[in-house]
C-alpha atoms as a PDB file:
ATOM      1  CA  UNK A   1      81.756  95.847  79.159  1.00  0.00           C
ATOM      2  CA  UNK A   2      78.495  97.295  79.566  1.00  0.00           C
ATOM      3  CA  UNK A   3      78.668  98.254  82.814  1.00  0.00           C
ATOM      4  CA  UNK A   4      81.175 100.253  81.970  1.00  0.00           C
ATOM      5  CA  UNK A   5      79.995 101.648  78.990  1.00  0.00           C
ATOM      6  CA  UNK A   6      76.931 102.606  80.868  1.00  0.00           C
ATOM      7  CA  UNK A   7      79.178 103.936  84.327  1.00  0.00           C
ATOM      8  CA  UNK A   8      80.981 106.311  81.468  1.00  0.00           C
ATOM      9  CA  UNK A   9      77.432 106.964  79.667  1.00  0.00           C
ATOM     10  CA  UNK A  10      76.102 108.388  83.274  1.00  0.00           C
ATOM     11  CA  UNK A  11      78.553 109.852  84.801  1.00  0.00           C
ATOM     12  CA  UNK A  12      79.717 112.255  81.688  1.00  0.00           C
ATOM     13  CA  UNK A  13      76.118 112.724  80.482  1.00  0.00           C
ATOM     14  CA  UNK A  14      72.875 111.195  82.338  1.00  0.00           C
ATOM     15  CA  UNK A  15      73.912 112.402  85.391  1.00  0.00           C
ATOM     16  CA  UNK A  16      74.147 116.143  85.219  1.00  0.00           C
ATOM     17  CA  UNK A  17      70.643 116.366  83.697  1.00  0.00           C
ATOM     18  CA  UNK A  18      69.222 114.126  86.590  1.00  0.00           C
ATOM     19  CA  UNK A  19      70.685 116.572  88.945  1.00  0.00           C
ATOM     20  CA  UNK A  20      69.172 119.572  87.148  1.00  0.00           C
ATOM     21  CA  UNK A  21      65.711 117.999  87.086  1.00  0.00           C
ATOM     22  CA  UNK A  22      65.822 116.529  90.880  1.00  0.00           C
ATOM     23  CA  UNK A  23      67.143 120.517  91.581  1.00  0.00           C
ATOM     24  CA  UNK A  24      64.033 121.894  89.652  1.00  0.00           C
ATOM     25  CA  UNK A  25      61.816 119.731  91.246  1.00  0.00           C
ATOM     26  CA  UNK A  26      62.870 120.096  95.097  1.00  0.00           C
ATOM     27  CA  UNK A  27      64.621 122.838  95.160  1.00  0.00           C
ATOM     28  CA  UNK A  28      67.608 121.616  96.593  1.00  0.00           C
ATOM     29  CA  UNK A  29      70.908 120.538  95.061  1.00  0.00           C
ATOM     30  CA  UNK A  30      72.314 117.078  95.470  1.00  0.00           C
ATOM     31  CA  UNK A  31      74.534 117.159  98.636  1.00  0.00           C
ATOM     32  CA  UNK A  32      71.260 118.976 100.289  1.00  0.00           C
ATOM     33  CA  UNK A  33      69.030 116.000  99.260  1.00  0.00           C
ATOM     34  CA  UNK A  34      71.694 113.518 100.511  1.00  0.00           C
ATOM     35  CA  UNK A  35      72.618 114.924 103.875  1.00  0.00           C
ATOM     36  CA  UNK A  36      69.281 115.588 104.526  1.00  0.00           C
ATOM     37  CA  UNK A  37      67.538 112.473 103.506  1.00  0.00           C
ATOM     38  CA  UNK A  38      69.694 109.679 104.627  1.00  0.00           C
ATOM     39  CA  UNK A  39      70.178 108.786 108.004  1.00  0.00           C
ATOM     40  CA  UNK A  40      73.998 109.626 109.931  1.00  0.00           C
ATOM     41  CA  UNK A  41      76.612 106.672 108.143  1.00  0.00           C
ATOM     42  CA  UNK A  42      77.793 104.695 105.582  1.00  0.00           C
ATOM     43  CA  UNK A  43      75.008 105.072 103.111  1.00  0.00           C
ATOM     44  CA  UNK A  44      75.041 109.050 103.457  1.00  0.00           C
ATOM     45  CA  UNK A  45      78.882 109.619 103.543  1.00  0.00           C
ATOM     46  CA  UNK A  46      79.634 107.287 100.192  1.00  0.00           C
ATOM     47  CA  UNK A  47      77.350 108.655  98.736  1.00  0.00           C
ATOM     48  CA  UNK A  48      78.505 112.607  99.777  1.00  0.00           C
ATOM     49  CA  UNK A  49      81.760 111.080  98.790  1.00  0.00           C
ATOM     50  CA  UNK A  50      80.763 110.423  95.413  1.00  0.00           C
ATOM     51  CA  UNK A  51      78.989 113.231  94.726  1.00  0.00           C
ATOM     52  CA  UNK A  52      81.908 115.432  95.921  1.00  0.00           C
ATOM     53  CA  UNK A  53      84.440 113.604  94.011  1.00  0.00           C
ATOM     54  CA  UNK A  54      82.413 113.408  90.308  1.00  0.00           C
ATOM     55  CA  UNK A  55      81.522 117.182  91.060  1.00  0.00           C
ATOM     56  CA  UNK A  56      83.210 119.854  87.815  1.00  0.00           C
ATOM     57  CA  UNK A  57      83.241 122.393  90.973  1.00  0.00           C
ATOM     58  CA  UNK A  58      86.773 122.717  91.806  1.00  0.00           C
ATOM     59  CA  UNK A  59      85.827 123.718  95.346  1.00  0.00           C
ATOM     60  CA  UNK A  60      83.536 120.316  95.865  1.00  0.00           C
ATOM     61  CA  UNK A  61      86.225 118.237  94.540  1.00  0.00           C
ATOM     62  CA  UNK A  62      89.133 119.525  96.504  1.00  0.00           C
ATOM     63  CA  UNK A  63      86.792 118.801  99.712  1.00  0.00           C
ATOM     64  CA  UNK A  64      87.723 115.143 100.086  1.00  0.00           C
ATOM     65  CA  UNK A  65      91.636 116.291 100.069  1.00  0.00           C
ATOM     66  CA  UNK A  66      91.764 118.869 102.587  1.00  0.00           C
ATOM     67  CA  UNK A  67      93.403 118.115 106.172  1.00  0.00           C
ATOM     68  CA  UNK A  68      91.198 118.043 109.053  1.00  0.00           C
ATOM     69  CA  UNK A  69      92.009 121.467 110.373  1.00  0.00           C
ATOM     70  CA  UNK A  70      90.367 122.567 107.333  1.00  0.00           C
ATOM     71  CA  UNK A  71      87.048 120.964 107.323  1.00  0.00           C
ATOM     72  CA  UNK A  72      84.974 123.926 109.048  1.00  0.00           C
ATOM     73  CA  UNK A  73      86.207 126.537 106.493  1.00  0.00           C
ATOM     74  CA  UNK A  74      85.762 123.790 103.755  1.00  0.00           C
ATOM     75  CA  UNK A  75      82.284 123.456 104.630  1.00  0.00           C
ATOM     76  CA  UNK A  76      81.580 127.073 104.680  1.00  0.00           C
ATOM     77  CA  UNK A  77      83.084 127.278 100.930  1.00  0.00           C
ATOM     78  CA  UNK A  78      81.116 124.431  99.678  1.00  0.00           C
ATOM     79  CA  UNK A  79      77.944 126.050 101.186  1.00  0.00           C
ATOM     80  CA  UNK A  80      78.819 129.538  99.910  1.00  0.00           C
ATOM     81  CA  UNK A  81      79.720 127.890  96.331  1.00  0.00           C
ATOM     82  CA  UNK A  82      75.999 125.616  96.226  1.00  0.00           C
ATOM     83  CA  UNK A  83      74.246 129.118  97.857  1.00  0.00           C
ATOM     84  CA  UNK A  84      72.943 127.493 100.827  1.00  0.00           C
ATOM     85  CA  UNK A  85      72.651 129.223 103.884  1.00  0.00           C
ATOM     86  CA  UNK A  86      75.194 129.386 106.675  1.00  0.00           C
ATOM     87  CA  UNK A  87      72.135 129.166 108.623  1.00  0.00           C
ATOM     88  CA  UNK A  88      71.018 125.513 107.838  1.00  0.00           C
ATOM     89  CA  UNK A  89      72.614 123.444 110.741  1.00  0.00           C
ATOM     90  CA  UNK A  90      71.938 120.675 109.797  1.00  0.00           C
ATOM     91  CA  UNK A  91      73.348 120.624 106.679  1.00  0.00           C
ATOM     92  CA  UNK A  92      76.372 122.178 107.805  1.00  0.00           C
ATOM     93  CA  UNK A  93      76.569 119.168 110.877  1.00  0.00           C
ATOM     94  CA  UNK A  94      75.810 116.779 108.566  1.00  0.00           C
ATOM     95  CA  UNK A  95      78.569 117.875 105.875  1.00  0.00           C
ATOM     96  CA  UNK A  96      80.982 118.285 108.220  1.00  0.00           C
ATOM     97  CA  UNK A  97      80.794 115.062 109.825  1.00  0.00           C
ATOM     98  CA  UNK A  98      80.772 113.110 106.079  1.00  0.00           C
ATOM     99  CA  UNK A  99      83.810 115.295 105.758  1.00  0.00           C
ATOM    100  CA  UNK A 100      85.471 113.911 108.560  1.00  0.00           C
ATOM    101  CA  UNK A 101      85.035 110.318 107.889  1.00  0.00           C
ATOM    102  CA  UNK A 102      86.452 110.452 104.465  1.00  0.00           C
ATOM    103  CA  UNK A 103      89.438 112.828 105.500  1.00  0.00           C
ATOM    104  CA  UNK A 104      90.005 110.227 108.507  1.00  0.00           C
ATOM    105  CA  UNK A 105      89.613 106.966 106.607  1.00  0.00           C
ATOM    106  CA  UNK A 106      92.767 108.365 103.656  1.00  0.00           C
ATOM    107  CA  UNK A 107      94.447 109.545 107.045  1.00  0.00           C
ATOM    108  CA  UNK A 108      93.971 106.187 108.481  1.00  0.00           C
ATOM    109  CA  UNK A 109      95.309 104.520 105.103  1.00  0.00           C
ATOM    110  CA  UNK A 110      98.133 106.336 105.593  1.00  0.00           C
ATOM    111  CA  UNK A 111      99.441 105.500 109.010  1.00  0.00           C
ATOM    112  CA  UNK A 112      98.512 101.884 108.196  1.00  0.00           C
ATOM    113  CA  UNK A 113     100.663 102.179 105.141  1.00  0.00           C
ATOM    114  CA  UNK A 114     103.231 104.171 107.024  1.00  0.00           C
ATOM    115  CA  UNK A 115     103.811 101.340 110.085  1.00  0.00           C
ATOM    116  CA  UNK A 116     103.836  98.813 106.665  1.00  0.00           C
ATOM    117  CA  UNK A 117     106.845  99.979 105.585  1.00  0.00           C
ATOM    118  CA  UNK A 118     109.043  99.668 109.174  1.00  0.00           C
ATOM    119  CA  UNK A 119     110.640  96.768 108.711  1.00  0.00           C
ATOM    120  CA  UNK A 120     111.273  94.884 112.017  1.00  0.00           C
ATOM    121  CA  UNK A 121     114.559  95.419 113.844  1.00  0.00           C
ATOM    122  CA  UNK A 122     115.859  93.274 116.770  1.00  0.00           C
ATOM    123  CA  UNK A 123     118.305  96.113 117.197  1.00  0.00           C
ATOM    124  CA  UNK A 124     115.422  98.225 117.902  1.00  0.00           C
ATOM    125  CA  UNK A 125     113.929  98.463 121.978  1.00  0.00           C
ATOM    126  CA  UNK A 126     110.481  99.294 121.432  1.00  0.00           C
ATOM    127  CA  UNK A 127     110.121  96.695 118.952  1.00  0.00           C
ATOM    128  CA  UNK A 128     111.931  93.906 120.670  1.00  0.00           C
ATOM    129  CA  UNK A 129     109.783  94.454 123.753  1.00  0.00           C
ATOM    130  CA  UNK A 130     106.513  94.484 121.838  1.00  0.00           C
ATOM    131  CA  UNK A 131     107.982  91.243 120.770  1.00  0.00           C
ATOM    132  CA  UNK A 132     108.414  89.745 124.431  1.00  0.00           C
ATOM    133  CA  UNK A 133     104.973  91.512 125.133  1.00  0.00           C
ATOM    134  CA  UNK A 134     103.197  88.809 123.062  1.00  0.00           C
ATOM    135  CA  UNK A 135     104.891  86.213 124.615  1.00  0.00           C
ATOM    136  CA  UNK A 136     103.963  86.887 127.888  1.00  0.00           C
ATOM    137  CA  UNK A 137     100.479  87.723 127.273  1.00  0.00           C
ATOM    138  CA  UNK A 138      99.424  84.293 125.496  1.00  0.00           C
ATOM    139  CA  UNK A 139     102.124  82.146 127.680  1.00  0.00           C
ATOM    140  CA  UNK A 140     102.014  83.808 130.943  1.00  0.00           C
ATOM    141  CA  UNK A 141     102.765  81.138 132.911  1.00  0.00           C
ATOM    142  CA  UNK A 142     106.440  79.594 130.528  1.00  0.00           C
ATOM    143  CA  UNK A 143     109.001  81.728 130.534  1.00  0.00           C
ATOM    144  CA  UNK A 144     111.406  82.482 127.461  1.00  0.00           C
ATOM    145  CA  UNK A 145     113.876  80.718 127.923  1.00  0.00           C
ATOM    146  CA  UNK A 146     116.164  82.501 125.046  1.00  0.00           C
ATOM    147  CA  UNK A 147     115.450  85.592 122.571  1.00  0.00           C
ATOM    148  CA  UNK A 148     116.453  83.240 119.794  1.00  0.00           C
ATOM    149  CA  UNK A 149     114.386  79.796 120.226  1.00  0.00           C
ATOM    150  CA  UNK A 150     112.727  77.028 119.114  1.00  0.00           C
ATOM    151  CA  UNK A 151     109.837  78.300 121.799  1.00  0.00           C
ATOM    152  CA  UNK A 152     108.486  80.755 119.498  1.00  0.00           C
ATOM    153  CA  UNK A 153     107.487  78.079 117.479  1.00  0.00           C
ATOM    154  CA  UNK A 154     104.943  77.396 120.294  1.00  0.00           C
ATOM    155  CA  UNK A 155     102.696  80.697 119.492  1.00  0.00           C
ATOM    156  CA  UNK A 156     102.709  80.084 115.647  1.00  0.00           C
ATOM    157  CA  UNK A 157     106.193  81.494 114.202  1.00  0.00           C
ATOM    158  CA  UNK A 158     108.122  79.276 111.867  1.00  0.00           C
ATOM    159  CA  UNK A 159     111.484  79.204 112.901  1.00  0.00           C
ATOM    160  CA  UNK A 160     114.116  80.416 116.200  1.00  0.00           C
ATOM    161  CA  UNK A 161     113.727  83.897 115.507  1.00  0.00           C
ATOM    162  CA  UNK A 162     110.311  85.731 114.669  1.00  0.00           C
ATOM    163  CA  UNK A 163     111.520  88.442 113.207  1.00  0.00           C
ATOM    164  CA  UNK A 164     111.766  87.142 110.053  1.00  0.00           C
ATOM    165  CA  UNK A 165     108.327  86.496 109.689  1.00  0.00           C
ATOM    166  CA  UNK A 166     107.432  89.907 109.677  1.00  0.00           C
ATOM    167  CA  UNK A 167     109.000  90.934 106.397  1.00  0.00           C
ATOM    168  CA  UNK A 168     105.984  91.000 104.522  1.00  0.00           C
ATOM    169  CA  UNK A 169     103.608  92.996 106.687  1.00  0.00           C
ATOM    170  CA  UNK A 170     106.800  95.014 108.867  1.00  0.00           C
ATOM    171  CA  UNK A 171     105.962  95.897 112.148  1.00  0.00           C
ATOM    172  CA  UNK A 172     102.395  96.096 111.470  1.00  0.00           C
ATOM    173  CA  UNK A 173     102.229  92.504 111.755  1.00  0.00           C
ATOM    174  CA  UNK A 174     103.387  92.498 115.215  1.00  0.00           C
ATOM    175  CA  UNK A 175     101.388  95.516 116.417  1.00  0.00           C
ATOM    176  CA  UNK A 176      98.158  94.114 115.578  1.00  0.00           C
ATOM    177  CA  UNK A 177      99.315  90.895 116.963  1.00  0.00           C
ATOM    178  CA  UNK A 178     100.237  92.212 120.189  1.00  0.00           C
ATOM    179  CA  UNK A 179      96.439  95.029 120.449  1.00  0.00           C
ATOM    180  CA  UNK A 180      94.531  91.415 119.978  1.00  0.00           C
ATOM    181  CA  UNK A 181      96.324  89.484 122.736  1.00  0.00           C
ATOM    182  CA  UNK A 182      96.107  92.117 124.758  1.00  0.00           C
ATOM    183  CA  UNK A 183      92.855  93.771 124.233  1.00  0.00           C
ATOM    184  CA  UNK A 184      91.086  90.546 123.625  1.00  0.00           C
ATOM    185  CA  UNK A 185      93.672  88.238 126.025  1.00  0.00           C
ATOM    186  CA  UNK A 186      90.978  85.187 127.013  1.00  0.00           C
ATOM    187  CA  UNK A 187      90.337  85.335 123.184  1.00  0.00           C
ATOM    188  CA  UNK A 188      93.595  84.886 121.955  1.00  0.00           C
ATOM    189  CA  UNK A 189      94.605  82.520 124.553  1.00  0.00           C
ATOM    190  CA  UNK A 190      91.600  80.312 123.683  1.00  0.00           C
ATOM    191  CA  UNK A 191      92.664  80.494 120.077  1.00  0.00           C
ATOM    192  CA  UNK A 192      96.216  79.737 120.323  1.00  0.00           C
ATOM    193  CA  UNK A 193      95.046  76.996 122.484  1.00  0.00           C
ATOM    194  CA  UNK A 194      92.853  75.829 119.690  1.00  0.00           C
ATOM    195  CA  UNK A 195      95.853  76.338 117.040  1.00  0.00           C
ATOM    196  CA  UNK A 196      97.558  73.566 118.587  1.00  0.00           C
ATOM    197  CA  UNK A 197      95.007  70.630 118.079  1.00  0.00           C
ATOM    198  CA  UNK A 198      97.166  67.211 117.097  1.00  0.00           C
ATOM    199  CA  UNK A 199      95.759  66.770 113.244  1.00  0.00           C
ATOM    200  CA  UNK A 200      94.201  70.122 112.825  1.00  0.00           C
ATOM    201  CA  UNK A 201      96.133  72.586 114.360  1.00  0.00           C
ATOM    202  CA  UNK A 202      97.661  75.791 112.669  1.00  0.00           C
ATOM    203  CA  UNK A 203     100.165  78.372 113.178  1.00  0.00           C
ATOM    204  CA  UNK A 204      98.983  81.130 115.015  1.00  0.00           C
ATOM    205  CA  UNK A 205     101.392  83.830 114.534  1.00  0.00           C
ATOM    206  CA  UNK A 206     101.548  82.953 111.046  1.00  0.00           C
ATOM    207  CA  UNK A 207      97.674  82.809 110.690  1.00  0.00           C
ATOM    208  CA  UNK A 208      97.639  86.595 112.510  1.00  0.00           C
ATOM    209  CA  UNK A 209     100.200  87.992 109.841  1.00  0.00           C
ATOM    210  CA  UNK A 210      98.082  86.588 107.119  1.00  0.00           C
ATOM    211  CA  UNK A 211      95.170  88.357 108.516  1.00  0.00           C
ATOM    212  CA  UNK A 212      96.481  91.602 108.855  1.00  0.00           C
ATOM    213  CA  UNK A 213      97.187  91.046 104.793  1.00  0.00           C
ATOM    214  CA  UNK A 214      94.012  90.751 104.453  1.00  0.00           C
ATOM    215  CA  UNK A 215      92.773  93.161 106.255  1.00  0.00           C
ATOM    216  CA  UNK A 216      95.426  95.805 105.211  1.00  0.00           C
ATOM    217  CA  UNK A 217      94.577  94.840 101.745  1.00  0.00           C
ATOM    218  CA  UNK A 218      90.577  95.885 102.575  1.00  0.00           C
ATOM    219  CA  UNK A 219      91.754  98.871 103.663  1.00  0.00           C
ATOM    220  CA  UNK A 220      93.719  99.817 100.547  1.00  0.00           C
ATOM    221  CA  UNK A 221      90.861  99.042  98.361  1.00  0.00           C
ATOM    222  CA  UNK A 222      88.417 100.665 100.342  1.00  0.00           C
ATOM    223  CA  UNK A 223      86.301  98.062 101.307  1.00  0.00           C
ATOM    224  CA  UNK A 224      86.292  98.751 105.212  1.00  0.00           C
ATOM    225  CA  UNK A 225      84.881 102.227 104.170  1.00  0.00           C
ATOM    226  CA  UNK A 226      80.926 101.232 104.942  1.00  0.00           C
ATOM    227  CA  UNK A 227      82.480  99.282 108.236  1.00  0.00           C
ATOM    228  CA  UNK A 228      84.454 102.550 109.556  1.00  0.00           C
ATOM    229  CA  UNK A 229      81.647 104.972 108.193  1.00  0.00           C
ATOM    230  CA  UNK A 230      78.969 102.859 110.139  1.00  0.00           C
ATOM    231  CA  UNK A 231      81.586 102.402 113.527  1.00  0.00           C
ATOM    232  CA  UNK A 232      82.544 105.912 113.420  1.00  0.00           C
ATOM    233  CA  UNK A 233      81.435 109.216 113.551  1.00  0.00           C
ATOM    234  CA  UNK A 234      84.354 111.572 113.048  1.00  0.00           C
ATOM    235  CA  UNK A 235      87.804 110.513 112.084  1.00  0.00           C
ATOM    236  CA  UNK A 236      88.710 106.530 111.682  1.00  0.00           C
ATOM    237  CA  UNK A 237      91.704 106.382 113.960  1.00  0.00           C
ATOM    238  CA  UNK A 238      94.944 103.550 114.129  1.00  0.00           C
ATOM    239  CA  UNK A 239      92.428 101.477 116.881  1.00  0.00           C
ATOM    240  CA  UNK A 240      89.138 100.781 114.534  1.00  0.00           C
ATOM    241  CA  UNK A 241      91.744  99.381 112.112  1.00  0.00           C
ATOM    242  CA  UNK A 242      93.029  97.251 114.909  1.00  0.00           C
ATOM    243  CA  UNK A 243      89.984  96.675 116.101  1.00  0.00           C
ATOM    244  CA  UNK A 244      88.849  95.617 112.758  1.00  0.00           C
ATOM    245  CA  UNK A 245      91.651  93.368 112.841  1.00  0.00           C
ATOM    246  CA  UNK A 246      90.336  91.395 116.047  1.00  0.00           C
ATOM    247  CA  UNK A 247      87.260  91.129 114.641  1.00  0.00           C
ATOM    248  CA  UNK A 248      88.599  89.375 111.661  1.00  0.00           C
ATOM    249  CA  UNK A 249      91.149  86.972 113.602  1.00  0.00           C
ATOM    250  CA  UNK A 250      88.008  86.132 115.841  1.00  0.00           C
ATOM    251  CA  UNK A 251      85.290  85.827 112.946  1.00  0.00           C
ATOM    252  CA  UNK A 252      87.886  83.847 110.733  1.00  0.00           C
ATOM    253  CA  UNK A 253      89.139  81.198 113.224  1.00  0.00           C
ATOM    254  CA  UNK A 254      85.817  80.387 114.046  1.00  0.00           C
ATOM    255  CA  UNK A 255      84.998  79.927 110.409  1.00  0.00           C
ATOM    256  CA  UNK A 256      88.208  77.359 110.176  1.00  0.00           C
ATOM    257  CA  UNK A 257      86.589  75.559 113.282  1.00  0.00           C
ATOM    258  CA  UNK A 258      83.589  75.320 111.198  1.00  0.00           C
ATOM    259  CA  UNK A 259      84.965  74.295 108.318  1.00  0.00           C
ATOM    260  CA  UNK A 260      87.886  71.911 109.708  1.00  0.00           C
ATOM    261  CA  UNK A 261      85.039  70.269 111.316  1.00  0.00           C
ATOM    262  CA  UNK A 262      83.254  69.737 108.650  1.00  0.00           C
ATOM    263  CA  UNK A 263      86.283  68.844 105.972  1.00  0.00           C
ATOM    264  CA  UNK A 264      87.120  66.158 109.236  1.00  0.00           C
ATOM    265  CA  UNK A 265      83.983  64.225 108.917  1.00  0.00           C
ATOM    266  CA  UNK A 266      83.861  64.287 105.193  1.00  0.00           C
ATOM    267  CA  UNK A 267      86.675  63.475 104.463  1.00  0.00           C
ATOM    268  CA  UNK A 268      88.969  61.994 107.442  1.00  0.00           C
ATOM    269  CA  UNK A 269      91.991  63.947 106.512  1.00  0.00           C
ATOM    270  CA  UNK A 270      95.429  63.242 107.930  1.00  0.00           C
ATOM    271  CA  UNK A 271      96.215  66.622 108.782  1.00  0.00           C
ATOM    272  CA  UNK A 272      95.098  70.372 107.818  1.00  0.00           C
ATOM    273  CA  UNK A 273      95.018  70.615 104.149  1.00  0.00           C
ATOM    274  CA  UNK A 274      93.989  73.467 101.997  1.00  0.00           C
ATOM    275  CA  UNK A 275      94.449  76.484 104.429  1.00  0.00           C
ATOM    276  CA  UNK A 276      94.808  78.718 101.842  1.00  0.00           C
ATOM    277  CA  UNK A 277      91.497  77.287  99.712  1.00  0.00           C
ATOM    278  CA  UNK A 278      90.152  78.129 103.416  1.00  0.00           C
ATOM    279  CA  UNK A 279      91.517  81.597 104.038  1.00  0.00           C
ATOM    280  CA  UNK A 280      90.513  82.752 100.106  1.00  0.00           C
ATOM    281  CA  UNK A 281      87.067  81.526 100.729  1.00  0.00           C
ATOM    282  CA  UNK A 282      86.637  83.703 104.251  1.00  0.00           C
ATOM    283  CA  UNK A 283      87.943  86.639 102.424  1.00  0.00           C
ATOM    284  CA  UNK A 284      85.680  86.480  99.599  1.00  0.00           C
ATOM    285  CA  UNK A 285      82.724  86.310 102.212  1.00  0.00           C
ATOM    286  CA  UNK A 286      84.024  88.989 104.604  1.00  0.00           C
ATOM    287  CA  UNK A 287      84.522  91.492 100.953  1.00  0.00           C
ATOM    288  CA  UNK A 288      80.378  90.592 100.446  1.00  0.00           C
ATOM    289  CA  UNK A 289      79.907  91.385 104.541  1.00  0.00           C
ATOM    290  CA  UNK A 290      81.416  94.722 103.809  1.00  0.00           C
ATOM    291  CA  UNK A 291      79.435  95.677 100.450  1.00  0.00           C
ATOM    292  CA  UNK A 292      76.350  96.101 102.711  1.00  0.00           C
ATOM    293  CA  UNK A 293      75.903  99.840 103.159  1.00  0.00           C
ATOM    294  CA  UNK A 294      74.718  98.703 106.749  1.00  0.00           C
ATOM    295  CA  UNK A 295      77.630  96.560 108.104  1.00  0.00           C
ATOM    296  CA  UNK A 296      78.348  96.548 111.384  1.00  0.00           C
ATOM    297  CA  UNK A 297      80.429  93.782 112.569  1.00  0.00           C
ATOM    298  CA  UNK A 298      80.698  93.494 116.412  1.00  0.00           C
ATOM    299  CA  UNK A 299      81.769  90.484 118.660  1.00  0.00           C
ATOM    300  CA  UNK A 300      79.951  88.969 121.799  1.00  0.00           C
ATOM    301  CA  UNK A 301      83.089  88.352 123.877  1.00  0.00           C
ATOM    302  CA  UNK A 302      84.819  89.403 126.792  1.00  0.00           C
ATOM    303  CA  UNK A 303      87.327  92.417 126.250  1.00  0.00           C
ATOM    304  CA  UNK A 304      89.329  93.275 128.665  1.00  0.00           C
ATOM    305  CA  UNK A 305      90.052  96.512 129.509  1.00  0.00           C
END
């Protein structure tokens, strides 16, 4: 309650005298003393984004909605509007590039949200062969015998036919599915391999679709915003997000290795137990990763290319 109470408190009231004093006393208004005191990422273009978004000026405000054709004559408003001169590169650079990131991370949303929402459709080409596409990258050497059978069961779906899996994440499940396997092919392989231990074994397909939940749901929030701002300098585009996506399938089946392990020697179970307890707790400790204005989650494997 207090937190909030004081959040209202600043924003409304502290803060506009803090800027006024901080202006008095360097000469330079806010965005000047951000882009030009923090170094290029995360920590610089939340903090732009803040200040542009709690701004009364109509013309900073409207800055983190514009489309990206837009962005040079933005910047030139917002410098005319604080007076700063056209002449100051840097700030100009610097503004532009914040401006970028935050345009490109909504965009990003967007087209995440967008591929959602197609539901998949076996009547559908493209999406039936991205379908067959995962099957022969992570079981290159079986063939399918069938389009509706029990094989699929063998990479992780639940039943004959996987499309029904997918109603839940649409066709964005599959996609991201598909970029991991074949992106990151020894990867996957290794983990679908693993997937299929006697007692502890899980299903992979299943697993993947849960992941791209999660990480759709980090997305939506806007917790991969220090994670893109960090990766990227200019617009997030569909691949970070998929790319974000490996990272998480890689980083969380290692954690259930870890964990299994552990729960196996403690307590001797009979079979998996408590995937989701598992899944909740990886979550919760990937959201604290990604509070970090200095994230930067990479992986020491081999991609292929």
């Amino acid at each position: 309650m207090w937190a909030h109470v004081w959040g209202f408190l600043y924003n409304n009231y502290f803060r506009f005298w803090l800027k006024w004093i901080l202006r008095l006393l360097t000469g330079k208004c806010e965005l000047q003393r951000l882009l030009g005191g923090a170094e290029a990422g995360a920590r610089r273009t939340l903090s732009v984004e803040h200040s542009l978004e709690s701004s009364k000026n109509k013309v900073l405000r409207n800055a983190v909605h514009v489309e990206e054709a837009e962005v040079e004559k933005c910047v030139r408003d917002v410098m005319k509007e604080k007076k700063i001169e056209l002449k100051d590169t840097g700030f100009k650079t610097n503004l532009h590039i914040s401006l970028l990131q935050i345009l490109g991370y909504k965009k990003l949303y967007l087209n995440v949200e967008n591929l959602r929402k197609i539901p998949y459709d076996s009547e559908n080409e493209e999406h039936e062969e991205q379908l067959i596409e995962l099957w022969n990258l992570l079981m290159p050497h079986e063939n399918l015998k069938a389009r509706i059978s029990k094989q699929w069961c063998d990479i992780g779906f639940q039943g004959d036919d996987p499309k029904t899996d997918f109603r839940g994440m649409g066709l964005l499940g599959l996609v991201n599915l598909v970029y991991f396997s074949k992106h990151y092919t020894n990867e996957a392989r290794h983990i679908l391999s693993r997937s299929n231990h006697p007692k502890l074994g899980y299903s992979y397909a299943i697993v993947g679709i849960n992941l791209t939940e999660m990480a759709y749901s980090l997305l939506k929030n806007g917790a991969l915003k220090a994670y893109l701002y960090n990766m990227v300098s200019g617009l997030p585009q569909m691949k970070h997000f998929h790319q974000f996506y490996c990272l998480y399938f890689i980083f969380f089946t290692g954690y259930l290795v870890y964990e299994f392990d552990k729960f196996w020697f403690e307590e001797e179970p009979e079979s998996i137990m408590h995937f989701n307890q598992y899944r909740e707790k990886f979550h919760e400790k990937i959201k604290g990763l990604l509070l970090d204005y200095n994230v930067v989650l990479t992986l020491q494997c081999t991609k292929k290319t």
